[in-house]
Coordinates of C-alpha atoms in Angstrom, one line a residue:
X312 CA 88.1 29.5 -99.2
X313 CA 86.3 30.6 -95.8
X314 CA 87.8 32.8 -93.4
X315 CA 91.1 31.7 -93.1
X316 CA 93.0 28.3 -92.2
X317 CA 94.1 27.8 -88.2
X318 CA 97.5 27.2 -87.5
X319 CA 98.5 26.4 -83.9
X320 CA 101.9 26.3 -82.1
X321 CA 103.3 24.4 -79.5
X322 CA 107.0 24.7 -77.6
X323 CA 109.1 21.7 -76.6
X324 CA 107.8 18.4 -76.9
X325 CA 109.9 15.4 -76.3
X326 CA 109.4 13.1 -73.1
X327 CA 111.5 10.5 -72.2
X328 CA 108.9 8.4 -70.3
X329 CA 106.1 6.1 -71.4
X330 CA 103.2 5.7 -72.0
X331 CA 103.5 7.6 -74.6
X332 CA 99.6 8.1 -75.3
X333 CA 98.4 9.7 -72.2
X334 CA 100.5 12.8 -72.9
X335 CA 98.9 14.3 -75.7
X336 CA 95.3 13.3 -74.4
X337 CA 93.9 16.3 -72.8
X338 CA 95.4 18.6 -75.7
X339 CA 94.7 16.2 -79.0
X340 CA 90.6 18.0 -79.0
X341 CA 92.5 21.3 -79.2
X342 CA 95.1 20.3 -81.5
X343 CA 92.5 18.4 -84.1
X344 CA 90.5 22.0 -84.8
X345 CA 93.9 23.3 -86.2
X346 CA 94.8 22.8 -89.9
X347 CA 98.4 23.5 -89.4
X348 CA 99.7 22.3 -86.2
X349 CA 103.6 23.1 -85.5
X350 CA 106.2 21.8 -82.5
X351 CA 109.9 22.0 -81.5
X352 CA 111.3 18.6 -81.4
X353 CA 113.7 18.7 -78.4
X354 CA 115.3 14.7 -78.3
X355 CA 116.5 12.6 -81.7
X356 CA 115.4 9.5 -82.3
X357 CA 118.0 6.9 -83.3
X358 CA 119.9 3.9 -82.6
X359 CA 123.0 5.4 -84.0
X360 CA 125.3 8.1 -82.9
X361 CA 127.9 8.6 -80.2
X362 CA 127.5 10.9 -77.5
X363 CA 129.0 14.1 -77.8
X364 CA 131.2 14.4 -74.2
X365 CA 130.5 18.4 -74.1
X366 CA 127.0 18.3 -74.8
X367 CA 125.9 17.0 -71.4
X368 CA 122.6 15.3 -73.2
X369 CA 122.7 12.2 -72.6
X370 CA 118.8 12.3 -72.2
X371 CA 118.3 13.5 -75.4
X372 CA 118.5 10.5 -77.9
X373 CA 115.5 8.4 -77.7
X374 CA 114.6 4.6 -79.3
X375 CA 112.7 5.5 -83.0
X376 CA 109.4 4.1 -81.9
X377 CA 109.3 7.0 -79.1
X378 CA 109.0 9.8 -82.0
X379 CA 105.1 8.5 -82.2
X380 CA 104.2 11.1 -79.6
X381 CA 104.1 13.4 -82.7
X382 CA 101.9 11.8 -85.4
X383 CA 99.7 10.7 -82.0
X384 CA 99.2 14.7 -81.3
X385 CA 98.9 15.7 -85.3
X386 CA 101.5 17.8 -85.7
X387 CA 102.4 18.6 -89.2
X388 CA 105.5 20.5 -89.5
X389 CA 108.2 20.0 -86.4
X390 CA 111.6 22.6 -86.2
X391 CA 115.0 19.9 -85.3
X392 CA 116.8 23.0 -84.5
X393 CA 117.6 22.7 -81.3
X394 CA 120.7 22.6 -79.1
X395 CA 119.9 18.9 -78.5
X396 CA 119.9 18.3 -82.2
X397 CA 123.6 17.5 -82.6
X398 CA 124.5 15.6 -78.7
X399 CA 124.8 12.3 -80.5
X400 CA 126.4 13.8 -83.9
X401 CA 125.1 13.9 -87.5
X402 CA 123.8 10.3 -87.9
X403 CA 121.5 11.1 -85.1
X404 CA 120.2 14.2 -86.6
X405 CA 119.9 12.9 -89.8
X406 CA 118.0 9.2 -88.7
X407 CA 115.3 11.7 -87.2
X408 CA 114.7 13.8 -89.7
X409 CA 114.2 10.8 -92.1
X410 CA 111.7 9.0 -89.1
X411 CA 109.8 12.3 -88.9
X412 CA 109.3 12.7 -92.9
X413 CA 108.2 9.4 -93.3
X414 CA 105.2 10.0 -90.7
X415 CA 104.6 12.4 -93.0
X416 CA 105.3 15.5 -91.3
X417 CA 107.8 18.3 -92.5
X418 CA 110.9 18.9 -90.7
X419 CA 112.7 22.5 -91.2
X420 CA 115.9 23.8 -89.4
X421 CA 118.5 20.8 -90.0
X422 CA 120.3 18.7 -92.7
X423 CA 122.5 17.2 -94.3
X424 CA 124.5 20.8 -94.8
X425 CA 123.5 24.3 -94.3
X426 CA 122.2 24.8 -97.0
X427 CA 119.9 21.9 -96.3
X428 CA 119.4 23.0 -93.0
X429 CA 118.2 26.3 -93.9
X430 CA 115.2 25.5 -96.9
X431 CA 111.3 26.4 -95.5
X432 CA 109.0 23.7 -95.6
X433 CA 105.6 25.0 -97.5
X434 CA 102.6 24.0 -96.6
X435 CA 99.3 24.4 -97.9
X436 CA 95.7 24.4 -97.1
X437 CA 92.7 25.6 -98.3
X438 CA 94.3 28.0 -101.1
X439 CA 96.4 29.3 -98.6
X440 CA 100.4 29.1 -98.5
X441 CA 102.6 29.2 -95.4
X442 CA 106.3 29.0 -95.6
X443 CA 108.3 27.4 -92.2
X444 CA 111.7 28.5 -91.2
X445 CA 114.0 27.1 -88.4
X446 CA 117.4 28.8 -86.5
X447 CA 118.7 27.9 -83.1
X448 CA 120.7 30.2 -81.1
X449 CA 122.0 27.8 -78.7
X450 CA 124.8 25.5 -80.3
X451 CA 127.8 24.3 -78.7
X452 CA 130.8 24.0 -80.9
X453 CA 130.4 21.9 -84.0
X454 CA 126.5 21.9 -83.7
X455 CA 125.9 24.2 -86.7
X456 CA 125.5 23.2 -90.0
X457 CA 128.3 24.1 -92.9
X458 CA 128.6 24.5 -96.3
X459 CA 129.4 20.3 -96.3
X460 CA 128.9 19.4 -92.8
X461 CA 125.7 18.2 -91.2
X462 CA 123.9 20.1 -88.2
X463 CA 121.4 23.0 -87.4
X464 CA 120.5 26.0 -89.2
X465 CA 122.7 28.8 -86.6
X466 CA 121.5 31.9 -85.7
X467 CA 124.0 32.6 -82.8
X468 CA 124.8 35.8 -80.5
X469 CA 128.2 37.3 -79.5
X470 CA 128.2 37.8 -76.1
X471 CA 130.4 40.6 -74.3
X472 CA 130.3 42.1 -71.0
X473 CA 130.4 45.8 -70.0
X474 CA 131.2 47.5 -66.9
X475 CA 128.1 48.8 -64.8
X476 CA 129.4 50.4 -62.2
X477 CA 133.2 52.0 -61.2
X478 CA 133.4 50.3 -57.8
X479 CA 135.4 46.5 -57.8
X480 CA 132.8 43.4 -57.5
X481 CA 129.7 44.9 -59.1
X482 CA 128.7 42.3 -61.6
X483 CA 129.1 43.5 -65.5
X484 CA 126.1 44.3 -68.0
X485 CA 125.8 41.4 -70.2
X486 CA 125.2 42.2 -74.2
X487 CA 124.6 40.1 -76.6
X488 CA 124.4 40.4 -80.4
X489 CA 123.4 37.9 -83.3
X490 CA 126.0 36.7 -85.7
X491 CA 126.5 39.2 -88.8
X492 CA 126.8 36.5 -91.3
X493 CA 123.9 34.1 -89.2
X494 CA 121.5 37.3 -89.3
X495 CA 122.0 37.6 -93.1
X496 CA 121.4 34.2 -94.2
X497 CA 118.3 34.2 -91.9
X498 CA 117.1 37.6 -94.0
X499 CA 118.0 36.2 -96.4
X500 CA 116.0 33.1 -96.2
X501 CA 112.8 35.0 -95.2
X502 CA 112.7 36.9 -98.1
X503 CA 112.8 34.1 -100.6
X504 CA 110.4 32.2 -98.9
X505 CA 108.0 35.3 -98.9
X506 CA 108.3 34.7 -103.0
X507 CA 107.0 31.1 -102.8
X508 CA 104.2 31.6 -100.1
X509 CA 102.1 34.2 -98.6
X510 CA 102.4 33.8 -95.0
X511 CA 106.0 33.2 -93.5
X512 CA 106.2 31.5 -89.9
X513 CA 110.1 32.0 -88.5
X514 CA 110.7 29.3 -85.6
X515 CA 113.5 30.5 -83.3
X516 CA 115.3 27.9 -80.5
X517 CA 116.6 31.0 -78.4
X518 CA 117.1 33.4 -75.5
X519 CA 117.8 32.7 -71.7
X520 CA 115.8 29.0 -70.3
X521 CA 114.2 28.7 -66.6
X522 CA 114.5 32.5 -65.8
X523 CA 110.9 34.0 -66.2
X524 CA 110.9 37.3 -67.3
X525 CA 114.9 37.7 -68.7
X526 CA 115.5 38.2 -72.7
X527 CA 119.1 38.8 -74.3
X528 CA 119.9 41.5 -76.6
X529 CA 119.7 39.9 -79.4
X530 CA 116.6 38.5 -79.8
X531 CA 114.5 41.8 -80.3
X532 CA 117.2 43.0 -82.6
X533 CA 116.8 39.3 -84.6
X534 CA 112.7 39.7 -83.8
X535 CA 113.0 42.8 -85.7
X536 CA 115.2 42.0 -88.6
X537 CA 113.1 39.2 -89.1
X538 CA 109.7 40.9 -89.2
X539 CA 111.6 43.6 -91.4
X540 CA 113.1 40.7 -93.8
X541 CA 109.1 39.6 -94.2
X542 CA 108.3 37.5 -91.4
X543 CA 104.6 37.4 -90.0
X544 CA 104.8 35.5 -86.9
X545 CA 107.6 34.3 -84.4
X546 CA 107.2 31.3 -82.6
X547 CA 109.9 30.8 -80.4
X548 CA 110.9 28.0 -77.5
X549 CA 113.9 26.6 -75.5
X550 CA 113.5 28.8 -72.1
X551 CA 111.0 25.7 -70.6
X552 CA 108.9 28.8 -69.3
X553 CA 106.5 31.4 -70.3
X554 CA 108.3 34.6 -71.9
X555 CA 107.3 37.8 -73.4
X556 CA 105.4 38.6 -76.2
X557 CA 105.9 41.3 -78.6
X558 CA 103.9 42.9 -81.1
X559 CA 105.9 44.9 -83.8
X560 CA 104.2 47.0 -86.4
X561 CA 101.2 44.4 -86.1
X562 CA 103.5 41.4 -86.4
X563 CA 103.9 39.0 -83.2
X564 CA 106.7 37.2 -81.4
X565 CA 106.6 34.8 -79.0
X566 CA 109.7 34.9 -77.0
X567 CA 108.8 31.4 -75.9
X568 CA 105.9 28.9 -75.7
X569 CA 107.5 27.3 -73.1
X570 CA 107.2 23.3 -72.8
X571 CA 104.5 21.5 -74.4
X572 CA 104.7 17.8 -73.9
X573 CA 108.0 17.0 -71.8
X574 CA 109.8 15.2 -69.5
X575 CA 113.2 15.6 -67.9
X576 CA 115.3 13.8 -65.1
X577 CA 114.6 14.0 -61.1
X578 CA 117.2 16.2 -59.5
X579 CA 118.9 15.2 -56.4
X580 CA 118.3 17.1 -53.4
X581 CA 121.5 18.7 -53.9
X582 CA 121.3 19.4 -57.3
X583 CA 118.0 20.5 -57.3
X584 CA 118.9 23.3 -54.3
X585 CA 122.4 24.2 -56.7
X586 CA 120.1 24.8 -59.8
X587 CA 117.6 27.0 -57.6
X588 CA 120.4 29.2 -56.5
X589 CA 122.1 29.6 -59.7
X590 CA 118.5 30.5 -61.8
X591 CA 116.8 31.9 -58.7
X592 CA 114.1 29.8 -59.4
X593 CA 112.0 27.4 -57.4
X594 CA 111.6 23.8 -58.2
X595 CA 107.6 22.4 -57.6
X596 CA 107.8 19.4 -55.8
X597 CA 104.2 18.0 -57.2
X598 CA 106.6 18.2 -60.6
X599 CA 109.9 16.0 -59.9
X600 CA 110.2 14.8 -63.8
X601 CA 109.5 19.0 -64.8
X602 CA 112.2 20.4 -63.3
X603 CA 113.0 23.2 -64.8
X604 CA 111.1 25.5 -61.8
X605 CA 107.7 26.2 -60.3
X606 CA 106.9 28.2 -63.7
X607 CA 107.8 25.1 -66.1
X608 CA 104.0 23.7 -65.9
X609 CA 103.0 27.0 -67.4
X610 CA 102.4 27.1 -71.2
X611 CA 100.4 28.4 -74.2
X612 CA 99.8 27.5 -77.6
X613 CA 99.5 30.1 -80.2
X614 CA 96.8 30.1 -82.4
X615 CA 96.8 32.4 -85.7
X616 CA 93.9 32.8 -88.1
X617 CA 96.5 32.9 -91.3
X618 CA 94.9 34.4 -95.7
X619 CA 95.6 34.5 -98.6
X620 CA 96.8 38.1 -97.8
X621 CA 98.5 36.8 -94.2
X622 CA 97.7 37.2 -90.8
X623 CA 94.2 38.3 -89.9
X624 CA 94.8 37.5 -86.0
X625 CA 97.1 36.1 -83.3
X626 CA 96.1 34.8 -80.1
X627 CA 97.3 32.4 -77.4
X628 CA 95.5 29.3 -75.7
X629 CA 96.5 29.2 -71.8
X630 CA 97.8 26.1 -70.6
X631 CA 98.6 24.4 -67.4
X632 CA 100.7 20.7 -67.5
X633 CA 99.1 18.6 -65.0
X634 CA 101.4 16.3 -62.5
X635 CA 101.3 13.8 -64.8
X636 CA 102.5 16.0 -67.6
X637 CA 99.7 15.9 -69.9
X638 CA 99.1 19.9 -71.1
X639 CA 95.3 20.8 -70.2
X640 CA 93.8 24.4 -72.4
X641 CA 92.6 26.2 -69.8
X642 CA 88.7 27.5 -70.4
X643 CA 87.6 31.3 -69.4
X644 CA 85.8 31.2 -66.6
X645 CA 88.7 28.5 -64.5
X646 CA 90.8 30.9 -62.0
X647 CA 93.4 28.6 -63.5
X648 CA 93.4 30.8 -66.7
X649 CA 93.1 34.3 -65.5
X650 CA 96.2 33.6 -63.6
X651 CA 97.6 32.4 -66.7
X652 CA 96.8 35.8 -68.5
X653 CA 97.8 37.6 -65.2
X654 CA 101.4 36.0 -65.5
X655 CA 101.7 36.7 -69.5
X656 CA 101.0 40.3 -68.3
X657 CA 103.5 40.0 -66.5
X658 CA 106.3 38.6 -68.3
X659 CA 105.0 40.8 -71.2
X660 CA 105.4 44.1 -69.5
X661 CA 108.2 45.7 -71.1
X662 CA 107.4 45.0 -74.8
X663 CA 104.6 46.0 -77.0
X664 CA 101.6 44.3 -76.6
X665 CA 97.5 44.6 -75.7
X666 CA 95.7 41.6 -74.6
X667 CA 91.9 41.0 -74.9
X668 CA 90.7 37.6 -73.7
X669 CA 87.6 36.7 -76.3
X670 CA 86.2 33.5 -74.9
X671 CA 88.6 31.1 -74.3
X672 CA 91.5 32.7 -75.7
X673 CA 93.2 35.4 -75.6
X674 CA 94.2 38.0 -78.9
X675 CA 97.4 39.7 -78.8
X676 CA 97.7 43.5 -80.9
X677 CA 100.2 45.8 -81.1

């Protein structure tokens, strides 16, 4: 065994458009030095299913031959748990997982039942052992997995709101905190997978989407629990935007890696000026399909060198999506990616953390 194996991470991929090829082409020379590469699978891929009337997702079920976007990029292990994951029911779920595994890749954070739902996918490469686990924290009613019911594995928040101020019309403090029971399972979890390999990476569909720089409650006090439980490395996704990162007794979290490979839905002119007033958040008009805001073309891949005795180093790879949605790495040396770094700074501020750029990418240390 050399110096370690290379595991890369990616955040939402899952476009709705083809070609399907030219997505992944700037990235696939990035992605091909890895020897683990993982994603979020945001759509299912079916035929079946009905659409669930509350889950607004009609975008999000996708013909089975579009699902070759991920065996075109590499990837080797994908998390289904998402908050898309259950729009058109179980059957849906299910068909994708089964199209997934039989391009070979492992799928982790849904089944057939929670229990299911909630086993690590092991890999293995080069002597060295690395467990996957998958939660989502955004579910709408019936999305979860139970004891006989199909869905994703849940790691939800309770959400209450406090007074901030005495005087009528100031708006409440908003706390959130995870699931007793969800929190448990996920420890739970952890810690057995920590017997069957030596590095554990937790994959977390979570927190607060299109805002830049907002986290709930919860998610440091899950980030923790998680690390604590034996967790090395947090990779986490939904917000469609660059969040914090946070390093915690040598152990990293991303808060989110943001979109890797997707496409959404051109808003109307009225919609899109109703969603920048309710997220306070610009939409970029080079980026019609991307609208999530101006800071949805940001990402970053996370690269950790991973032992036999765990993590030896955690960095990230800037990226920039082009107009045509294809995610470029940014090089040291392109303005493009110090303004990348500046922004990470940025959204990074409040939580523990020292970057130190190192050629073309960028370590994070507590």
């Amino acid at each position: 065994m050399g110096d370690g194996i290379v595991l890369l991470g990616c955040g939402d991929v899952g476009p709705i458009r083809e070609p399907l090829e030219d997505f992944g082409a700037l990235a696939k020379p990035t992605l091909a030095a890895g020897d683990i590469r993982f994603g979020q699978c945001e759509r299912v891929y079916s035929e079946r299913g009905n659409l669930q009337i509350h889950s607004g997702g009609g975008h999000s079920r996708c013909a089975p031959h579009m699902a070759s976007i991920f065996s075109d990029c590499g990837f080797d292990v994908l998390s289904v748990a998402s908050n898309h994951a259950m729009d058109w029911g179980g059957d849906a779920l299910l068909d994708t997982i089964d199209l997934l595994r039989d391009q070979g890749i492992a799928v982790v954070g849904g089944g057939r039942t929670l229990e299911e739902a909630r086993q690590p996918a092991i890999l293995e490469r080069d002597g060295v052992t690395v467990a996957f686990l998958a939660y989502c924290s955004i579910l709408r009613e019936g999305y979860a997995a139970g004891p006989n019911k199909t869905g994703v594995a849940p790691l939800r928040a309770h959400t209450y709101y406090e007074p901030f101020d005495y005087q009528a019309g100031v708006p409440p403090k908003v706390v959130t905190v995870p699931y007793e029971e969800d929190l448990a399972n996920m420890e739970a979890d952890i810690a057995a997978a920590k017997k069957q390999a030596q590095v554990v990476v937790l994959s977390l569909h979570w927190g607060i989407h299109f805002i830049p720089r907002m986290i709930a409650d919860y998610q440091p006090i899950a980030a923790k629990a998680a690390f604590d439980a034996g967790a090395d490395l947090i990779l986490g996704h939904h917000a469609h935007v660059p969040k914090a990162i946070g390093a915690y007794d040598g152990k990293v979290c991303f808060y989110s890696l943001s979109n890797f490979i997707m496409t959404g839905t051109e808003k109307s002119p009225a919609e899109g000026k109703k969603f920048e007033r309710e997220y306070s958040v610009e939409l970029d008009p080079d980026y019609p399909n991307l609208s999530y805001g101006s800071d949805a073309k940001r990402s970053l891949i996370a690269k950790a060198v991973l032992g036999a005795d765990g993590v030896k180093r955690v960095s990230f790879l800037p990226v920039l999506i082009d107009p045509q949605l294809r995610p470029e790495v940014l090089r040291n040396g392109d303005p493009r990616f110090d303004d990348a770094v500046k922004f990470m700074e940025w959204v990074s501020e409040d939580f523990p953390h020292r970057f130190t750029v190192d050629g073309d990418e960028v370590i994070v240390e507590a």
